[in-house]
Short mmCIF file of C-alpha atoms and ligand atoms in Angstrom, two decimals:
data_model
loop_
_atom_site.label_atom_id
_atom_site.label_comp_id
_atom_site.label_asym_id
_atom_site.label_seq_id
_atom_site.Cartn_x
_atom_site.Cartn_y
_atom_site.Cartn_z
CA MET A 106 0.00 0.00 0.00
CA LEU A 107 1.64 3.26 -1.12
CA PHE A 108 1.63 6.19 1.27
CA SER A 109 -0.61 9.03 0.06
CA ILE A 110 -0.92 12.46 1.58
CA THR A 111 -4.36 13.24 2.91
CA ASN A 112 -3.90 16.72 4.40
CA PRO A 113 -4.01 19.71 2.08
CA PHE A 114 -0.72 21.59 1.75
CA VAL A 115 1.03 24.51 0.06
CA PHE A 116 4.39 23.78 -1.53
CA THR A 117 6.30 26.93 -2.42
CA VAL A 118 9.41 26.75 -4.57
CA PHE A 119 11.61 29.81 -3.98
CA GLY A 120 13.79 30.25 -7.06
CA ALA A 121 11.12 28.66 -9.25
CA SER A 122 12.68 30.11 -12.40
CA GLY A 123 15.95 28.24 -11.79
CA ASP A 124 17.63 25.04 -12.90
CA LEU A 125 17.04 22.83 -9.90
CA ALA A 126 13.32 23.60 -10.00
CA LYS A 127 13.03 22.68 -13.68
CA LEU A 128 15.41 19.73 -13.67
CA LYS A 129 14.37 18.05 -10.44
CA ILE A 130 11.53 19.56 -8.45
CA PHE A 131 8.79 19.94 -11.08
CA PRO A 132 9.37 16.48 -12.62
CA THR A 133 9.37 14.99 -9.10
CA LEU A 134 6.03 16.63 -8.29
CA TYR A 135 4.66 15.11 -11.49
CA GLU A 136 5.89 11.66 -10.46
CA LEU A 137 4.22 11.99 -7.08
CA MET A 138 0.99 13.01 -8.82
CA LEU A 139 1.31 10.08 -11.21
CA GLN A 140 1.45 7.75 -8.22
CA ASN A 141 -1.66 9.30 -6.70
CA ARG A 142 0.26 10.51 -3.69
CA PHE A 143 -1.42 13.91 -3.49
CA PRO A 144 -4.68 14.86 -1.79
CA LYS A 145 -7.53 16.62 -3.56
CA GLU A 146 -6.45 19.98 -2.25
CA PHE A 147 -2.86 21.19 -2.66
CA TYR A 148 -1.13 24.21 -4.08
CA ILE A 149 2.25 24.31 -5.81
CA VAL A 150 3.47 27.88 -5.87
CA GLY A 151 6.48 29.22 -7.73
CA PHE A 152 8.12 32.29 -6.17
CA SER A 153 10.94 34.14 -7.89
CA ARG A 154 11.94 37.60 -9.05
CA THR A 155 11.38 36.90 -12.74
CA LYS A 156 8.16 38.51 -13.94
CA LEU A 157 5.92 35.77 -15.25
CA THR A 158 2.18 35.38 -15.62
CA GLN A 159 0.59 32.34 -14.06
CA SER A 160 -0.03 30.78 -17.45
CA ALA A 161 3.59 31.42 -18.54
CA PHE A 162 4.81 29.70 -15.38
CA ARG A 163 2.42 26.79 -15.89
CA LYS A 164 3.87 26.44 -19.39
CA ILE A 165 7.43 26.36 -18.01
CA PHE A 166 6.37 23.79 -15.43
CA LYS A 167 4.70 21.64 -18.07
CA GLU A 168 7.63 21.86 -20.48
CA SER A 169 10.11 20.84 -17.79
CA VAL A 170 8.09 17.68 -17.13
CA GLU A 171 7.68 16.94 -20.85
CA LYS A 172 11.41 17.43 -21.37
CA LYS A 173 12.21 14.93 -18.63
CA PHE A 174 9.71 12.22 -19.58
CA GLY A 175 9.37 12.76 -23.34
CA LYS A 176 6.77 10.53 -24.97
CA ASP A 177 6.11 8.69 -21.71
CA VAL A 178 4.44 11.67 -20.11
CA ASN A 179 0.84 11.07 -19.03
CA THR A 180 -0.87 14.19 -20.39
CA LYS A 181 -4.03 13.66 -18.38
CA VAL A 182 -2.12 13.52 -15.10
CA LEU A 183 0.10 16.45 -16.08
CA ASN A 184 -2.90 18.60 -17.01
CA ALA A 185 -4.56 17.75 -13.71
CA LEU A 186 -1.38 18.69 -11.85
CA ILE A 187 -1.01 22.00 -13.69
CA LYS A 188 -4.36 23.14 -12.29
CA HIS A 189 -2.70 23.15 -8.84
CA VAL A 190 0.22 25.34 -9.99
CA TYR A 191 0.43 29.08 -9.16
CA TYR A 192 3.05 31.79 -9.50
CA PHE A 193 4.05 34.81 -7.48
CA SER A 194 6.74 37.24 -8.52
CA GLY A 195 8.59 39.01 -5.71
CA GLN A 196 11.94 40.14 -4.38
CA TYR A 197 13.50 37.87 -1.76
CA THR A 198 14.78 40.94 0.10
CA GLN A 199 11.47 42.84 0.33
CA ILE A 200 9.23 42.24 3.32
CA GLU A 201 6.36 43.99 1.48
CA ASP A 202 6.55 41.29 -1.16
CA PHE A 203 6.30 38.60 1.50
CA ILE A 204 3.30 40.33 3.06
CA ALA A 205 1.70 40.40 -0.38
CA PHE A 206 2.72 36.76 -0.82
CA ARG A 207 0.99 35.77 2.42
CA LEU A 208 -2.17 37.57 1.28
CA PHE A 209 -1.87 35.82 -2.08
CA LEU A 210 -1.66 32.42 -0.32
CA GLU A 211 -4.60 33.28 1.93
CA LYS A 212 -6.68 34.24 -1.07
CA THR A 213 -5.64 31.17 -3.04
CA THR A 214 -6.24 28.73 -0.17
CA LYS A 215 -9.41 30.59 0.89
CA LYS A 216 -7.84 31.57 4.21
CA ARG A 217 -7.55 28.00 5.36
CA LYS A 218 -4.70 27.23 7.75
CA ILE A 219 -2.76 24.54 6.02
CA GLU A 220 0.79 23.32 6.21
CA HIS A 221 3.25 25.32 4.18
CA ILE A 222 6.40 23.72 2.80
CA ALA A 223 9.00 26.18 1.52
CA TYR A 224 11.70 24.77 -0.73
CA PHE A 225 14.84 26.89 -1.01
CA SER A 226 15.81 26.33 -4.63
CA VAL A 227 17.94 29.46 -4.64
CA PRO A 228 21.66 30.18 -4.24
CA PRO A 229 22.79 30.36 -0.58
CA VAL A 230 23.20 34.17 -0.71
CA VAL A 231 19.42 34.44 -0.70
CA PHE A 232 18.72 32.02 2.18
CA LYS A 233 18.76 34.56 5.01
CA ASP A 234 16.43 37.02 3.25
CA ILE A 235 13.83 34.35 2.68
CA VAL A 236 14.13 32.98 6.22
CA ARG A 237 13.75 36.44 7.75
CA ASN A 238 10.85 37.52 5.57
CA LEU A 239 9.00 34.23 5.91
CA GLY A 240 9.56 34.32 9.67
CA GLU A 241 8.48 37.90 10.09
CA THR A 242 5.38 37.71 7.96
CA ARG A 243 3.79 34.60 9.40
CA ARG A 244 0.61 35.18 11.37
CA SER A 245 1.69 33.18 14.40
CA LYS A 246 4.62 31.09 15.60
CA LYS A 247 2.22 28.16 15.53
CA ASP A 248 1.91 28.36 11.73
CA ASP A 249 3.03 25.04 10.26
CA ILE A 250 5.91 26.14 8.02
CA ARG A 251 8.60 23.63 7.03
CA LEU A 252 11.75 24.85 5.33
CA ILE A 253 13.71 22.61 2.98
CA ILE A 254 17.26 23.85 2.57
CA GLU A 255 19.49 22.09 0.04
CA LYS A 256 23.13 21.55 0.73
CA PRO A 257 25.50 23.42 0.88
CA PHE A 258 24.48 24.67 4.31
CA GLY A 259 27.09 27.39 4.77
CA GLU A 260 30.45 27.53 3.04
CA ASP A 261 32.54 26.57 6.08
CA LYS A 262 32.00 25.75 9.74
CA LYS A 263 31.78 29.38 10.82
CA SER A 264 29.22 30.42 8.20
CA ALA A 265 27.17 27.25 8.80
CA GLU A 266 27.01 28.07 12.52
CA GLU A 267 26.05 31.66 11.76
CA LEU A 268 23.34 30.54 9.36
CA TYR A 269 22.01 28.07 11.91
CA HIS A 270 21.81 30.76 14.61
CA PHE A 271 20.14 33.09 12.14
CA VAL A 272 17.50 30.51 11.17
CA SER A 273 16.93 29.65 14.86
CA GLN A 274 15.77 33.21 15.51
CA TYR A 275 12.71 32.52 13.36
CA PHE A 276 12.18 28.76 13.20
CA THR A 277 12.73 25.75 15.44
CA GLU A 278 15.13 22.96 14.47
CA LYS A 279 12.13 20.70 13.84
CA GLN A 280 10.85 23.05 11.14
CA VAL A 281 14.06 22.94 9.12
CA TYR A 282 14.84 20.05 6.79
CA LEU A 283 18.50 20.02 5.71
CA LEU A 284 18.59 18.17 2.43
CA ASP A 285 21.35 16.28 0.65
CA HIS A 286 19.70 14.63 -2.34
CA TYR A 287 22.11 11.66 -2.11
CA LEU A 288 20.19 10.59 0.98
CA GLY A 289 17.05 10.39 -1.16
CA LYS A 290 18.64 7.77 -3.43
CA THR A 291 17.22 4.36 -2.69
CA SER A 292 20.68 2.84 -3.24
CA VAL A 293 22.17 5.08 -0.54
CA GLN A 294 19.26 4.30 1.78
CA SER A 295 19.94 0.61 1.11
CA ILE A 296 23.31 0.87 2.89
CA LEU A 297 21.49 1.28 6.19
CA HIS A 298 18.75 -1.25 5.42
CA LEU A 299 21.18 -3.91 4.20
CA ARG A 300 23.26 -3.46 7.34
CA ARG A 301 20.22 -3.53 9.65
CA SER A 302 18.66 -6.61 8.13
CA ASN A 303 21.64 -8.85 7.48
CA ARG A 304 23.81 -10.20 10.23
CA ILE A 305 26.32 -11.35 7.64
CA LEU A 306 26.97 -7.71 6.77
CA SER A 307 27.01 -6.53 10.37
CA HIS A 308 29.84 -9.03 11.02
CA MET A 309 31.71 -7.95 7.91
CA LEU A 310 31.45 -4.26 8.66
CA HIS A 311 33.34 -4.28 11.93
CA GLY A 312 36.48 -2.15 11.85
CA SER A 313 38.50 -5.05 13.24
CA GLU A 314 37.67 -7.11 10.12
CA ILE A 315 38.37 -4.43 7.55
CA ALA A 316 41.61 -3.65 5.76
CA ASN A 317 40.42 -0.45 4.10
CA ILE A 318 37.37 1.35 2.74
CA GLN A 319 37.26 3.19 -0.57
CA ILE A 320 34.50 5.57 -1.63
CA THR A 321 34.51 6.74 -5.22
CA ALA A 322 32.23 9.26 -6.93
CA PHE A 323 33.30 9.82 -10.53
CA GLU A 324 31.44 12.18 -12.85
CA ASP A 325 31.98 12.24 -16.58
CA ILE A 326 30.52 15.71 -17.05
CA GLY A 327 32.18 19.01 -16.20
CA VAL A 328 30.69 21.93 -14.30
CA GLY A 329 28.43 23.11 -17.11
CA ASP A 330 26.24 26.10 -16.27
CA ARG A 331 27.06 25.87 -12.57
CA ILE A 332 30.48 27.41 -13.14
CA GLY A 333 29.77 30.57 -11.10
CA TYR A 334 28.80 28.47 -8.11
CA PHE A 335 31.48 25.86 -8.63
CA GLU A 336 34.33 28.38 -8.88
CA GLN A 337 33.42 29.53 -5.37
CA VAL A 338 33.29 26.07 -3.82
CA GLY A 339 35.33 23.42 -5.69
CA THR A 340 34.98 19.65 -5.44
CA VAL A 341 35.96 19.23 -1.78
CA ARG A 342 33.10 21.42 -0.59
CA ASP A 343 30.68 20.42 -3.34
CA MET A 344 31.09 16.63 -3.13
CA ILE A 345 33.07 15.58 -0.06
CA GLN A 346 31.50 17.84 2.57
CA SER A 347 28.11 16.20 2.32
CA HIS A 348 27.70 13.42 -0.26
CA LEU A 349 30.86 11.40 0.40
CA LEU A 350 31.02 11.94 4.15
CA GLN A 351 27.38 10.90 4.47
CA ILE A 352 28.14 7.66 2.61
CA LEU A 353 31.15 7.12 4.87
CA ALA A 354 28.96 7.64 7.95
CA LEU A 355 26.32 5.18 6.71
CA ILE A 356 28.94 2.51 6.04
CA THR A 357 30.83 2.81 9.33
CA MET A 358 28.30 3.95 11.92
CA ASN A 359 26.90 1.76 14.67
CA ILE A 360 23.47 0.49 13.74
CA PRO A 361 20.89 1.92 16.12
CA ASN A 362 18.08 -0.28 17.45
CA HIS A 363 15.48 2.25 16.42
CA LEU A 364 15.02 3.33 12.84
CA ASP A 365 14.17 6.93 13.60
CA ALA A 366 15.84 10.15 12.56
CA GLU A 367 17.26 11.00 15.98
CA SER A 368 18.93 7.63 16.43
CA VAL A 369 20.35 7.49 12.91
CA GLN A 370 21.55 11.10 12.97
CA ARG A 371 23.14 10.51 16.39
CA GLU A 372 25.14 7.54 15.06
CA LYS A 373 26.16 9.32 11.86
CA HIS A 374 27.29 12.27 13.92
CA ALA A 375 29.37 9.96 16.15
CA VAL A 376 31.33 8.90 13.05
CA LEU A 377 31.60 12.34 11.46
CA SER A 378 32.85 13.90 14.67
CA ALA A 379 35.44 11.12 15.03
CA ILE A 380 37.03 11.68 11.63
CA ASP A 381 40.74 12.00 12.00
CA CYS A 382 42.13 13.63 8.89
CA PRO A 383 45.90 13.75 8.81
CA CYS A 384 45.35 16.71 6.53
CA ASP A 385 48.61 17.36 4.69
CA SER A 386 49.98 16.96 1.21
CA GLU A 387 50.77 13.29 1.94
CA ASN A 388 47.09 12.52 2.49
CA ILE A 389 45.28 14.81 0.06
CA VAL A 390 45.52 14.90 -3.71
CA LEU A 391 43.79 17.68 -5.61
CA GLY A 392 43.41 17.93 -9.36
CA GLN A 393 42.00 20.14 -12.07
CA TYR A 394 41.04 18.96 -15.52
CA LYS A 395 42.94 20.47 -18.41
CA HIS A 396 41.28 23.53 -20.00
CA TYR A 397 39.04 24.10 -16.97
CA SER A 398 40.44 27.64 -16.80
CA ASP A 399 39.43 28.25 -20.46
CA LYS A 400 35.80 28.37 -19.35
CA LYS A 401 34.08 31.73 -19.49
CA GLY A 402 33.98 33.33 -16.06
CA VAL A 403 37.04 31.43 -14.79
CA SER A 404 40.33 33.14 -14.08
CA LYS A 405 43.37 31.76 -15.96
CA THR A 406 45.11 31.30 -12.62
CA THR A 407 42.21 29.58 -10.86
CA ARG A 408 43.18 26.99 -8.25
CA THR A 409 39.68 25.53 -7.89
CA GLU A 410 39.95 21.75 -7.70
CA THR A 411 37.76 19.55 -9.89
CA PHE A 412 39.21 16.35 -8.40
CA ALA A 413 40.01 15.40 -4.82
CA ALA A 414 41.25 12.27 -3.10
CA VAL A 415 41.68 12.06 0.66
CA ARG A 416 43.05 9.47 3.11
CA LEU A 417 41.57 9.58 6.57
CA PHE A 418 40.84 7.54 9.71
CA LEU A 419 38.23 7.29 12.43
CA ASP A 420 39.28 8.01 15.99
CA GLN A 421 37.36 5.07 17.38
CA GLU A 422 38.71 1.90 18.96
CA ASP A 423 37.02 -0.41 16.46
CA TRP A 424 38.42 1.53 13.52
CA TYR A 425 41.96 1.91 14.79
CA LYS A 426 44.37 2.25 11.84
CA VAL A 427 41.74 1.34 9.20
CA PRO A 428 42.40 3.74 6.33
CA ILE A 429 39.44 5.24 4.49
CA TYR A 430 40.04 6.69 1.05
CA LEU A 431 37.64 9.08 -0.69
CA ARG A 432 37.95 10.26 -4.27
CA THR A 433 35.72 12.27 -6.53
CA GLY A 434 36.13 14.31 -9.67
CA LYS A 435 34.62 15.75 -12.81
CA LYS A 436 35.27 15.10 -16.54
CA LEU A 437 36.47 11.60 -15.78
CA HIS A 438 36.12 8.42 -17.85
CA GLU A 439 32.72 7.51 -16.41
CA LYS A 440 29.87 8.43 -14.09
CA HIS A 441 30.07 5.98 -11.24
CA THR A 442 29.60 6.12 -7.48
CA TYR A 443 30.55 3.08 -5.42
CA VAL A 444 31.92 1.87 -2.12
CA VAL A 445 34.53 -0.86 -1.83
CA VAL A 446 35.16 -2.49 1.53
CA GLU A 447 38.25 -4.71 1.52
CA LEU A 448 38.38 -7.25 4.31
CA LYS A 449 41.55 -8.26 6.10
CA LYS A 450 43.24 -11.43 4.90
CA PHE A 451 44.18 -14.32 7.18
CA PRO A 452 47.80 -14.16 8.33
CA PHE A 453 48.56 -17.38 6.40
CA GLN A 454 47.12 -16.11 3.08
CA PRO A 455 49.75 -15.36 0.45
CA LYS A 456 50.20 -11.73 -0.57
CA HIS A 457 49.04 -12.22 -4.17
CA GLU A 458 45.66 -13.61 -3.08
CA GLU A 459 42.78 -11.18 -3.53
CA PRO A 460 40.97 -10.04 -0.38
CA ASN A 461 37.23 -10.55 0.14
CA ARG A 462 35.39 -7.47 -0.96
CA LEU A 463 32.00 -6.00 -0.31
CA ILE A 464 31.12 -3.59 -3.09
CA ILE A 465 28.05 -1.40 -3.18
CA GLU A 466 27.39 0.46 -6.41
CA LEU A 467 25.20 3.51 -5.83
CA GLN A 468 24.85 5.07 -9.28
CA PRO A 469 24.18 4.73 -12.16
CA ASP A 470 24.07 0.96 -11.50
CA GLU A 471 22.69 0.00 -8.12
CA ARG A 472 24.14 -3.34 -7.10
CA ILE A 473 25.81 -5.21 -4.30
CA HIS A 474 28.69 -7.64 -4.85
CA ILE A 475 30.46 -9.92 -2.42
CA THR A 476 33.65 -11.56 -3.61
CA LEU A 477 34.97 -14.82 -2.21
CA VAL A 478 37.99 -16.92 -3.08
CA ASN A 479 38.08 -20.69 -3.60
CA LEU A 480 40.97 -23.06 -4.33
CA HIS A 481 40.77 -26.04 -6.68
CA GLU A 482 43.43 -28.28 -5.21
CA ASP A 483 43.81 -30.66 -8.14
CA VAL A 484 44.96 -27.92 -10.45
CA GLN A 485 46.15 -25.56 -7.70
CA GLN A 486 44.00 -22.86 -9.26
CA GLN A 487 42.30 -20.08 -7.37
CA GLN A 488 38.75 -19.26 -8.29
CA GLU A 489 37.17 -15.93 -7.50
CA ILE A 490 33.46 -16.11 -6.87
CA THR A 491 31.34 -12.99 -6.99
CA THR A 492 27.75 -12.91 -5.90
CA THR A 493 25.99 -9.91 -7.35
CA ASP A 494 22.47 -8.64 -7.21
CA SER A 495 20.60 -5.47 -7.89
CA ILE A 496 19.63 -3.19 -5.03
CA ALA A 497 17.65 -0.92 -7.35
CA CYS A 498 14.09 -0.13 -6.36
CA SER A 499 12.19 -1.39 -9.38
CA ILE A 500 8.73 -2.09 -8.07
CA GLU A 501 5.71 0.18 -8.42
CA GLY A 502 5.96 3.18 -6.13
CA CYS A 503 9.73 3.73 -6.32
CA LEU A 504 10.53 7.41 -6.46
CA PRO A 505 13.46 9.57 -7.58
CA ASP A 506 15.77 11.15 -4.93
CA HIS A 507 13.75 14.29 -4.39
CA GLY A 508 10.42 12.40 -4.41
CA THR A 509 11.33 10.27 -1.39
CA LEU A 510 12.56 13.35 0.43
CA LEU A 511 9.56 15.56 -0.38
CA LEU A 512 7.16 12.88 0.85
CA GLU A 513 9.17 12.62 4.03
CA VAL A 514 8.85 16.36 4.69
CA ILE A 515 5.14 16.29 4.02
CA LYS A 516 4.85 13.37 6.47
CA GLY A 517 6.85 15.39 8.99
CA GLU A 518 9.62 12.77 9.11
CA ARG A 519 13.34 13.37 8.72
CA LEU A 520 15.11 10.02 8.66
CA HIS A 521 16.92 10.93 5.43
CA PHE A 522 17.75 14.50 6.34
CA LEU A 523 20.86 15.85 8.01
CA SER A 524 21.19 17.15 11.52
CA PHE A 525 22.95 20.44 12.07
CA HIS A 526 25.59 18.64 14.19
CA GLU A 527 26.47 16.33 11.30
CA ILE A 528 26.92 19.33 9.03
CA ILE A 529 29.21 21.08 11.49
CA SER A 530 31.37 17.98 11.98
CA ALA A 531 31.65 17.55 8.22
CA TRP A 532 32.71 21.18 7.83
CA THR A 533 35.36 20.69 10.53
CA VAL A 534 37.03 18.09 8.29
CA VAL A 535 36.53 19.97 5.06
CA ASP A 536 37.78 23.28 6.49
CA GLN A 537 41.12 21.62 7.26
CA ILE A 538 41.48 20.58 3.62
CA THR A 539 40.33 23.86 2.10
CA SER A 540 42.52 25.91 4.40
CA LEU A 541 45.61 24.00 3.23
CA SER A 542 44.53 24.47 -0.35
CA GLN A 543 43.96 28.20 0.14
CA LYS A 544 47.46 28.52 1.58
CA ASN A 545 48.77 26.88 -1.61
CA LYS A 546 50.13 23.98 0.41
CA LEU A 547 48.61 21.40 -1.89
CA ARG A 548 49.76 20.78 -5.43
CA LEU A 549 47.05 20.93 -8.08
CA HIS A 550 47.58 18.01 -10.47
CA ARG A 551 46.32 18.48 -14.04
CA TYR A 552 44.48 15.60 -15.67
CA GLU A 553 42.99 14.83 -19.08
CA HIS A 554 39.27 14.74 -19.89
CA GLY A 555 38.03 11.18 -19.91
CA SER A 556 40.93 9.92 -17.78
CA MET A 557 40.73 8.35 -14.33
CA GLY A 558 42.05 11.50 -12.70
CA PRO A 559 45.55 12.43 -11.56
CA LYS A 560 48.01 9.57 -11.13
CA ALA A 561 49.02 11.02 -7.77
CA GLN A 562 45.79 9.63 -6.26
CA HIS A 563 47.48 6.20 -6.17
CA THR A 564 49.97 7.37 -3.57
CA LEU A 565 47.23 7.43 -0.93
CA PRO A 566 46.32 3.71 -0.71
CA LYS A 567 49.92 2.82 -1.59
CA LYS A 568 51.02 4.28 1.76
CA ASP A 569 49.20 1.39 3.42
CA GLY A 570 50.11 -1.26 0.85
CA PHE A 571 46.74 -1.10 -0.95
CA SER A 572 45.50 0.15 -4.30
CA TRP A 573 42.25 1.63 -5.61
CA TYR A 574 39.83 -1.04 -6.73
CA ASP A 575 38.25 0.04 -10.01
CA ILE A 576 34.98 -1.45 -11.17
CA HIS A 577 34.32 -1.38 -14.89
N1 NAP B 607 21.09 22.67 -10.11
C1 NAP B 607 21.37 21.55 -9.46
O1 NAP B 607 21.39 20.46 -10.06
C2 NAP B 607 21.66 21.54 -7.97
C3 NAP B 607 22.09 20.36 -7.36
C4 NAP B 607 22.28 20.35 -5.97
C5 NAP B 607 22.08 21.49 -5.22
N2 NAP B 607 21.69 22.65 -5.83
C6 NAP B 607 21.46 23.83 -5.00
O2 NAP B 607 20.10 24.22 -5.15
C7 NAP B 607 19.97 25.63 -5.18
C8 NAP B 607 19.32 26.09 -6.47
O3 NAP B 607 20.11 25.66 -7.57
P1 NAP B 607 19.86 26.23 -9.06
O4 NAP B 607 20.85 25.54 -9.90
O5 NAP B 607 18.42 26.15 -9.44
O6 NAP B 607 20.27 27.76 -8.87
P2 NAP B 607 20.08 28.97 -9.89
O7 NAP B 607 19.43 28.50 -11.16
O8 NAP B 607 21.37 29.69 -9.96
O9 NAP B 607 19.09 29.92 -9.07
C9 NAP B 607 17.71 29.66 -8.87
C10 NAP B 607 16.94 30.94 -8.97
O10 NAP B 607 17.32 31.80 -7.90
C11 NAP B 607 17.33 33.15 -8.35
N3 NAP B 607 18.68 33.70 -8.18
C12 NAP B 607 19.82 33.27 -8.76
N4 NAP B 607 20.88 34.02 -8.35
C13 NAP B 607 20.39 34.92 -7.49
C14 NAP B 607 20.97 35.96 -6.73
N5 NAP B 607 22.29 36.21 -6.77
N6 NAP B 607 20.17 36.72 -5.97
C15 NAP B 607 18.86 36.48 -5.91
N7 NAP B 607 18.25 35.50 -6.62
C16 NAP B 607 19.00 34.73 -7.39
C17 NAP B 607 16.96 33.14 -9.81
O11 NAP B 607 15.56 33.38 -9.90
P3 NAP B 607 14.95 34.84 -10.06
O12 NAP B 607 16.01 35.74 -10.59
O13 NAP B 607 13.79 34.67 -10.97
O14 NAP B 607 14.54 35.20 -8.67
C18 NAP B 607 17.22 31.73 -10.24
O15 NAP B 607 16.40 31.31 -11.28
C19 NAP B 607 21.38 26.15 -4.98
O16 NAP B 607 21.56 26.39 -3.60
C20 NAP B 607 22.27 25.02 -5.44
O17 NAP B 607 23.51 25.05 -4.80
C21 NAP B 607 21.47 22.68 -7.19
#
């Protein structure tokens, strides 16, 4: 039985004229509608500065869905959805516009008090204005307003703390949903569920059994239109701060007895706050793809990294001296995100023998592999056995990343959202890396488009006698 929302709601997209709205949010709303998840009464409202009539906005909304689903689009469902779509043009900085917006919502919803979900699909510079104006123009503190704020939350530890304190002046922690869309991926969610439901995995994933962990997130595309944003942040802040550290936390955390947000966030935070990054040039490799600086809007002398590999540890007894390697980059040979856990070998096993591996592919393929080794005595031949199966959600009712997360907000749940403490701990690690980079203490290795990234990345696992395990 699929969960459907019964209460009416308003869903406002701030920055409705932007890329994220068109690429992800509108198509996701369509998918939820297609699955009959919505009640009879709901309002999807676009808010941005761009002057648009309601029908022009409805057209943009419709086209973004048609672009995503092509011939497969269900026109009847899309037309029914469009009737729930509204538009309001206003300045994020102007309180008058937010007062007018509240009146607009009251008129549209016929003054009914219904839950209001506000999605921040805007660049971070606009966050505070929207928070303040939404906070100051609500009728009462009891109004049910839920804010969805996409990562990045802040640009370092200090700014994240400042932003948190700013938001807390207007809203409680329970009203704020800190979103990393990786946590909406069913493959990423499977890490926790596989570990909770299978004792075989819980035994394997003890630090004392593990030789090393490798987390890879390769992208084959470059920065595209996000160059303005990317130039400010780079790969370490864009990919490692949230996506990769969240995967690391899910793989290594203690499994709580209760599957609720507080318990899971508490255990993830325990890992993130225990990260021990020997942050120096021996343990960090940064790269930049050739011709990155030829892009319009990029300085010829830019030092923004488009590739990063890091070697780190967890300051926890169970994980003593277990190296964890992270790597991620753009314009590489393939799009592929996966985790490799290499188990320790028995002391009597010869060096050349392959270790047992647990591999979880997260995207684009979603699969789990466990590799074993057998010996055929007669011919003295080793046989590697790999058991593989899909972990993709392929039954009716599966949703894309943002769909799972939007439903969760509407339900008032937050299992797959971040806690502020997790974000701060992640920034503590990332700040150490970015500060070294800003002081020019890290070499920037150039690499070719379509390659596997800078060769220097291999020095990290080599320090411990390991090598990156590449899946093809
Ligand atoms: N695009 C993605 O795939 C993606 C992925 C992950 C996270 N995110 C995050 O999601 C948020 C939205 O991403 P996006 O790609 O949709 O951003 P965007 O296209 O740059 O901006 C969204 C909208 O915000 C308004 N805006 C842009 N710059 C502004 C400024 N300096 N001052 C005031 N308003 C401004 C514009 O609307 P108006 O001018 O009409 O008001 C714009 O259409 C960002 O925080 C981004 O980091 C995006």
